[in-house]
Amino acid sequence: MNAKTVIKGKIHYVGVNDRNKHLFEAMWPLPYGVSYNSYLIDDGVVALVDTVDVAFFETYLRKIREIIGDRPIQYLIINHMEPDHSGSISLIRKYYPDIVLVGNRQTFGMVEGFYGVAGERYEVKDGDFLDLGHHRLRFYLTPMVHWPETMMTYDETEHVLFSGDAFGCFGTVDGSCMDTRINLDKYWDEMVRYYANIVGKYGSPVQKALAKLSGLKIDTICSTHGPVWTENIGKVAGIYDRLSRYDAEEGVVIAYGSMYGNTEQMAEAIAAELAELGIRNIVMHNVSKSHASYILGDIFKYRGLIIGSPTYCNQIYPEVESLLSKLAVREVGNRYFAYFGSYCWAGAAVKRMADFVEKSKFELVADPVEMKQSMTDITRMQCEALARAMAGRLKKDRQG
């Protein structure tokens, strides 16, 4: 037995790190890489919890065999079918042909669809259990966190929650998977960015899952991405609770497009007035430079949002329009909103952003500002008035 892999009792970490992938889901940057976490329970009956991306199968199999040698694995518990966690199912079946797949009805439809894998199955419903000998596992269905088949597995013996993608984050686990053995600084912002981009749309299902788990004694959380959480469970659960309620800190994100710097001058004027009024958390993103994943992470973090766009081909600036589309998909609510724009000969961006506001769940706090060609004293005053309205709305919450 390799003591370095032990998480608790007979539970071992057999996950892998991916330091090569540039974009998660071919969309989201991975400056710190990502881990694919899998867990082996070396009990009287051996169980594997989730697998890893198929590209890492050789390393994965070696890690498993370092713990159990040539002994068979009786059960493969499938908490989540996304291919970065289920990709090795077919190969695991080849090396362990008698393995029993454990999942719910939705799981097995996806197993067939993705991999065409047949064989013995144990279909579970909410609250069902599996006895491994020392470890007794109970299953909790958590649909749409963030796929319809997702579930979590709770070890009643060791009070360990195998949570699937919930409570996960971007970033490899360097040297150890345990939160007590590594520097956690990089993970907190990456957790917010991971939630905003991957889970963000599904706040209500996350809240239902948290309520379902609230009565459990949880000493360890084993997610499918990022560290294993022990000493930081309260902080991690708090982050997921806050984000899934669309709660946020006082602050303003100003995201804008600017081709020649004129719209950017409006953003700078708004930011300067916000600072003058005592708003300290101000984050500015030029949408042509900042990747949308970081903008979305900050939008989930702060309560105020101000969007600026020049008119481009009688439309919203394309990168701003893309950001608005991503916001709409995630159904972000509970935000204070304002917007501004510019044009050269025919204004359209501000008008089209008004259509977005009508469909959103945002509270509009100021009249929009529209600038023709370049900054004037009147436009600057309008930008400052917009900033005052946003600051006033944020400060009103301080009184509550």
C-alpha positions as MATLAB code, in Angstrom:
seq = 'MNAKTVIKGKIHYVGVNDRNKHLFEAMWPLPYGVSYNSYLIDDGVVALVDTVDVAFFETYLRKIREIIGDRPIQYLIINHMEPDHSGSISLIRKYYPDIVLVGNRQTFGMVEGFYGVAGERYEVKDGDFLDLGHHRLRFYLTPMVHWPETMMTYDETEHVLFSGDAFGCFGTVDGSCMDTRINLDKYWDEMVRYYANIVGKYGSPVQKALAKLSGLKIDTICSTHGPVWTENIGKVAGIYDRLSRYDAEEGVVIAYGSMYGNTEQMAEAIAAELAELGIRNIVMHNVSKSHASYILGDIFKYRGLIIGSPTYCNQIYPEVESLLSKLAVREVGNRYFAYFGSYCWAGAAVKRMADFVEKSKFELVADPVEMKQSMTDITRMQCEALARAMAGRLKKDRQG';
ca = [
       0.000    0.000    0.000;
       1.318    3.443   -0.911;
       0.781    5.699    2.121;
       1.130    8.817   -0.063;
      -2.114    7.964   -1.850;
      -4.203    7.407    1.303;
      -6.957    9.939    1.883;
      -8.695    8.328    4.838;
      -8.991    4.738    6.014;
      -8.870    2.521    2.941;
      -9.649    5.294    0.455;
      -6.868    6.112   -2.014;
      -6.346    8.864   -4.572;
      -5.645    7.528   -8.071;
      -6.311   10.683  -10.077;
      -4.029   12.337  -12.626;
      -2.867   15.829  -13.541;
      -3.272   17.367  -16.979;
      -0.605   20.047  -17.476;
      -0.872   20.038  -21.275;
      -4.448   21.067  -22.050;
      -4.829   24.754  -22.877;
      -8.624   25.006  -22.871;
     -11.103   23.133  -20.692;
     -14.130   22.069  -22.760;
     -12.192   23.687  -25.631;
     -13.259   27.085  -24.241;
     -11.846   27.974  -20.814;
      -8.121   28.717  -20.261;
      -6.179   26.514  -17.861;
      -3.163   28.539  -16.681;
      -2.638   26.092  -13.803;
      -3.769   22.958  -15.625;
      -6.497   20.685  -14.262;
      -6.724   17.428  -12.345;
      -9.003   14.484  -13.097;
      -9.689   12.871   -9.764;
     -10.561    9.227   -9.222;
     -10.655    7.277   -5.967;
     -10.079    3.636   -5.052;
     -11.653    2.048   -1.972;
      -9.480   -0.940   -1.057;
     -12.015   -2.776    1.098;
     -12.994   -6.448    1.288;
     -14.804   -5.564   -1.921;
     -12.798   -3.118   -4.068;
     -14.606   -0.153   -5.579;
     -13.410    2.525   -7.994;
     -15.112    5.921   -7.890;
     -15.156    7.585  -11.332;
     -12.326    7.288  -13.873;
     -10.100    9.775  -15.717;
      -9.599   11.196  -19.201;
      -8.716    8.305  -21.512;
      -5.472   10.014  -22.591;
      -4.060    9.253  -19.130;
      -5.213    5.639  -18.863;
      -1.739    4.064  -18.752;
      -0.731    6.222  -15.773;
      -4.137    5.655  -14.186;
      -3.930    1.864  -14.440;
      -0.425    1.868  -12.967;
      -1.655    3.859   -9.960;
      -4.508    1.424   -9.393;
      -2.232   -1.623   -9.587;
       0.295   -0.087   -7.207;
      -2.444   -0.322   -4.577;
      -4.329   -3.561   -5.323;
      -1.855   -5.477   -7.469;
      -3.630   -8.141   -9.520;
      -6.756   -8.206   -7.362;
     -10.035   -7.528   -9.167;
     -12.189   -4.426   -8.872;
     -15.779   -5.414   -8.130;
     -17.526   -2.048   -8.599;
     -17.091    1.093  -10.682;
     -19.207    3.905   -9.225;
     -20.056    6.494  -11.864;
     -21.013    9.807  -10.288;
     -20.689   11.812  -13.493;
     -20.559   10.860  -17.171;
     -18.676   13.837  -18.610;
     -15.837   12.275  -20.661;
     -13.035   13.752  -18.556;
     -14.347   11.465  -15.780;
     -15.901    8.597  -17.705;
     -13.438    8.377  -20.598;
     -11.638    5.313  -19.250;
     -14.752    3.189  -18.668;
     -14.261    1.051  -21.792;
     -10.614    0.313  -20.986;
     -11.368   -0.409  -17.335;
     -13.918   -2.976  -18.524;
     -11.242   -4.623  -20.683;
      -8.833   -4.974  -17.760;
     -11.561   -5.818  -15.240;
     -14.212   -7.642  -17.328;
     -16.316   -8.695  -14.330;
     -16.604   -5.197  -12.879;
     -20.137   -4.058  -11.996;
     -21.082   -0.556  -13.105;
     -22.916    1.434  -10.430;
     -25.067    4.368  -11.493;
     -28.600    5.638  -11.939;
     -30.991    5.220  -14.857;
     -29.681    8.354  -16.590;
     -26.104    7.137  -16.149;
     -26.600    3.909  -18.039;
     -28.241    5.611  -21.001;
     -25.100    7.710  -21.350;
     -22.753    4.745  -20.852;
     -24.366    3.067  -23.841;
     -24.452    6.266  -25.877;
     -20.836    7.248  -25.311;
     -19.080    3.897  -25.049;
     -21.476    1.091  -26.053;
     -20.501   -0.719  -22.864;
     -22.683   -3.598  -21.711;
     -22.315   -5.951  -18.749;
     -23.549   -6.246  -15.195;
     -25.032   -3.131  -13.617;
     -26.286   -1.996  -10.258;
     -28.866    0.721  -10.826;
     -29.356    2.953   -7.793;
     -32.059    5.359   -6.748;
     -31.826    8.240   -4.313;
     -30.835    6.933   -0.883;
     -29.791    3.422   -1.991;
     -26.623    1.949   -0.516;
     -23.785   -0.450   -1.260;
     -21.870   -2.387    1.414;
     -18.190   -2.989    0.660;
     -17.328   -4.624    3.988;
     -15.857   -1.890    6.175;
     -17.211    0.934    4.022;
     -20.932    1.500    3.534;
     -21.778    3.783    0.636;
     -25.019    5.688    0.166;
     -26.028    7.401   -3.061;
     -27.675   10.784   -3.468;
     -29.012   11.859   -6.852;
     -28.137   15.478   -7.648;
     -29.474   16.046  -11.179;
     -28.238   19.081  -13.113;
     -25.176   19.632  -10.957;
     -24.333   20.052  -13.736;
     -25.530   17.162  -15.973;
     -28.829   15.263  -15.598;
     -27.210   12.017  -14.408;
     -24.999   13.502  -11.709;
     -25.048   11.923   -8.281;
     -22.881   11.910   -5.167;
     -21.625    8.981   -3.132;
     -21.345    9.260    0.649;
     -19.167    6.906    2.684;
     -21.101    6.561    5.939;
     -18.154    4.801    7.602;
     -15.481    7.471    7.077;
     -17.844   10.434    6.478;
     -16.350   11.059    3.045;
     -18.390   12.656    0.252;
     -17.468   11.793   -3.338;
     -19.093   14.866   -4.852;
     -18.521   14.620   -8.607;
     -17.856   18.024  -10.155;
     -19.437   19.858   -7.209;
     -16.917   21.656   -4.974;
     -14.331   21.329   -7.740;
     -12.003   23.889   -9.262;
      -9.421   24.352  -11.979;
      -5.757   23.668  -11.203;
      -3.575   20.591  -10.921;
      -2.809   19.143   -7.506;
       0.937   19.530   -7.098;
       2.752   17.048   -4.872;
      -0.340   15.987   -2.961;
      -4.098   16.016   -3.445;
      -4.760   16.929    0.209;
      -5.647   20.514    1.082;
      -3.581   20.206    4.260;
      -0.367   19.536    2.346;
      -0.361   22.142   -0.423;
      -0.517   25.907   -0.868;
      -4.123   26.719   -1.688;
      -3.705   30.325   -2.874;
      -4.281   29.606   -6.565;
      -7.440   27.574   -6.026;
      -9.842   30.119   -4.565;
     -10.169   32.356   -7.623;
      -9.999   29.270   -9.843;
     -12.922   27.806   -7.901;
     -15.012   30.894   -8.601;
     -13.998   30.858  -12.272;
     -14.749   27.123  -12.506;
     -18.168   27.590  -10.933;
     -19.056   30.624  -13.051;
     -18.165   28.947  -16.331;
     -19.021   25.286  -15.750;
     -21.756   25.169  -13.119;
     -23.007   28.764  -13.182;
     -26.363   28.203  -14.889;
     -27.471   25.640  -12.318;
     -27.787   27.629   -9.110;
     -31.148   26.131   -8.141;
     -30.019   22.482   -8.531;
     -26.875   23.280   -6.519;
     -29.033   24.721   -3.740;
     -31.190   21.577   -3.754;
     -28.082   19.412   -3.533;
     -26.716   21.449   -0.625;
     -30.034   21.056    1.194;
     -30.002   17.301    0.581;
     -26.486   17.025    2.014;
     -27.048   19.395    4.942;
     -27.823   16.644    7.475;
     -24.707   14.594    6.721;
     -21.535   14.586    8.797;
     -18.889   15.316    6.184;
     -15.228   15.213    7.206;
     -13.782   14.974    3.692;
     -14.940   16.078    0.242;
     -13.471   14.221   -2.732;
     -14.334   16.194   -5.847;
     -13.443   15.237   -9.404;
     -11.319   18.393   -9.916;
      -8.883   20.076   -7.552;
      -7.820   19.289   -3.986;
      -9.420   16.875   -1.546;
     -11.034   19.108    1.062;
     -10.707   18.427    4.798;
      -9.791   21.523    6.821;
     -11.446   23.879    4.319;
     -14.854   22.252    3.898;
     -16.688   25.186    5.467;
     -15.025   27.683    3.142;
     -15.574   25.550    0.037;
     -19.229   24.851    0.816;
     -19.701   28.536    1.594;
     -18.327   29.565   -1.800;
     -20.661   27.173   -3.619;
     -23.614   28.251   -1.499;
     -22.971   31.955   -2.134;
     -22.370   31.572   -5.857;
     -25.415   29.351   -6.369;
     -27.593   31.972   -4.667;
     -26.026   34.606   -6.965;
     -24.948   36.465   -3.854;
     -21.948   38.745   -4.263;
     -19.525   41.168   -2.660;
     -19.742   44.924   -2.985;
     -17.891   45.929   -6.115;
     -18.289   46.695   -9.795;
     -17.169   44.920  -12.932;
     -16.815   47.241  -15.925;
     -16.571   45.212  -19.131;
     -16.254   47.139  -22.375;
     -15.222   46.951  -25.998;
     -13.248   49.740  -27.620;
     -11.730   49.842  -31.080;
      -9.939   53.205  -30.905;
     -10.057   54.085  -27.211;
     -13.104   56.352  -27.119;
     -15.448   53.901  -25.417;
     -12.600   53.054  -23.068;
     -12.464   56.725  -21.997;
     -16.077   56.397  -20.891;
     -15.183   53.304  -18.855;
     -12.260   55.136  -17.253;
     -14.467   58.102  -16.318;
     -17.019   55.801  -14.700;
     -14.333   53.910  -12.795;
     -12.707   57.121  -11.519;
     -16.003   58.418  -10.156;
     -16.794   55.072   -8.496;
     -13.440   55.176   -6.721;
     -13.996   58.777   -5.688;
     -17.290   57.681   -4.130;
     -15.674   54.975   -2.039;
     -16.217   51.838   -4.124;
     -12.942   50.009   -3.721;
     -13.539   46.788   -5.637;
     -13.504   47.922   -9.251;
     -12.487   45.410  -11.937;
     -12.101   46.583  -15.529;
     -12.037   44.208  -18.480;
     -11.373   45.087  -22.087;
     -13.364   42.277  -23.720;
     -10.894   42.090  -26.607;
      -8.089   41.207  -24.201;
      -9.650   39.548  -21.130;
     -10.924   36.041  -21.755;
     -14.635   35.730  -21.050;
     -14.026   33.093  -18.372;
     -12.264   35.660  -16.169;
     -14.934   38.289  -16.799;
     -17.667   35.817  -15.850;
     -15.752   34.840  -12.713;
     -15.609   38.468  -11.614;
     -19.287   39.008  -12.452;
     -20.164   36.130  -10.146;
     -17.948   37.715   -7.486;
     -19.228   41.326   -7.478;
     -22.706   42.832   -7.249;
     -22.392   45.694   -9.754;
     -22.021   45.231  -13.495;
     -21.509   47.952  -16.104;
     -21.220   47.040  -19.782;
     -19.958   49.337  -22.537;
     -20.005   48.828  -26.287;
     -19.303   50.793  -29.451;
     -21.630   50.298  -32.387;
     -20.140   47.870  -34.881;
     -21.854   47.262  -38.237;
     -25.090   48.526  -36.715;
     -24.795   45.928  -33.954;
     -23.255   45.482  -30.512;
     -19.481   45.069  -30.643;
     -19.043   41.297  -31.294;
     -17.012   40.474  -28.176;
     -19.471   42.378  -25.977;
     -22.360   40.581  -27.637;
     -20.627   37.267  -26.946;
     -20.278   38.176  -23.275;
     -23.943   39.147  -23.036;
     -24.869   35.815  -24.596;
     -22.826   33.926  -22.010;
     -24.483   35.918  -19.229;
     -27.918   35.123  -20.587;
     -27.147   31.394  -20.751;
     -26.072   31.394  -17.091;
     -29.224   33.235  -16.002;
     -27.207   35.366  -13.600;
     -29.481   37.322  -11.286;
     -29.277   39.601   -8.266;
     -26.972   42.118   -9.970;
     -27.137   45.903  -10.327;
     -26.682   46.881  -13.941;
     -25.866   49.908  -16.050;
     -24.615   50.310  -19.597;
     -23.094   52.788  -21.992;
     -21.994   52.960  -25.603;
     -20.633   55.015  -28.450;
     -21.034   55.407  -32.178;
     -19.572   57.307  -35.093;
     -22.488   58.089  -37.437;
     -25.406   55.821  -36.399;
     -26.001   54.535  -32.881;
     -27.206   50.959  -32.350;
     -25.252   49.325  -29.498;
     -27.056   51.116  -26.674;
     -30.459   50.381  -28.191;
     -29.635   46.701  -28.615;
     -28.261   46.419  -25.080;
     -31.612   47.747  -23.862;
     -33.184   44.637  -25.386;
     -30.791   42.506  -23.338;
     -31.727   44.313  -20.122;
     -35.430   43.637  -20.681;
     -34.765   39.899  -20.846;
     -32.262   39.765  -17.990;
     -32.694   39.363  -14.247;
     -30.708   42.515  -13.548;
     -31.804   45.640  -11.681;
     -31.171   48.650  -13.904;
     -29.821   51.461  -11.717;
     -29.106   54.283  -14.177;
     -30.042   55.710  -17.536;
     -27.658   54.557  -20.271;
     -25.069   56.923  -21.644;
     -24.493   57.148  -25.391;
     -21.577   59.077  -26.886;
     -21.126   60.267  -30.441;
     -17.547   59.983  -31.687;
     -15.502   61.246  -28.719;
     -15.615   62.407  -25.121;
     -17.126   65.796  -24.289;
     -17.731   67.521  -20.968;
     -21.407   66.610  -21.167;
     -20.627   62.941  -21.810;
     -18.171   62.900  -18.918;
     -20.814   64.320  -16.611;
     -23.277   61.661  -17.786;
     -20.733   58.922  -17.125;
     -20.140   60.302  -13.636;
     -23.894   60.398  -13.028;
     -24.104   56.736  -14.031;
     -21.305   55.934  -11.585;
     -23.056   57.848   -8.791;
     -26.237   55.878   -9.370;
     -24.353   52.580   -9.184;
     -22.405   53.606   -6.077;
     -25.598   54.807   -4.403;
     -27.317   51.481   -5.036;
     -24.384   49.511   -3.682;
     -24.118   51.710   -0.581;
     -27.803   51.221    0.105;
     -27.023   47.565    0.822;
     -24.542   48.629    3.512;
     -27.457   50.011    5.499;
     -29.243   46.658    5.373;
];
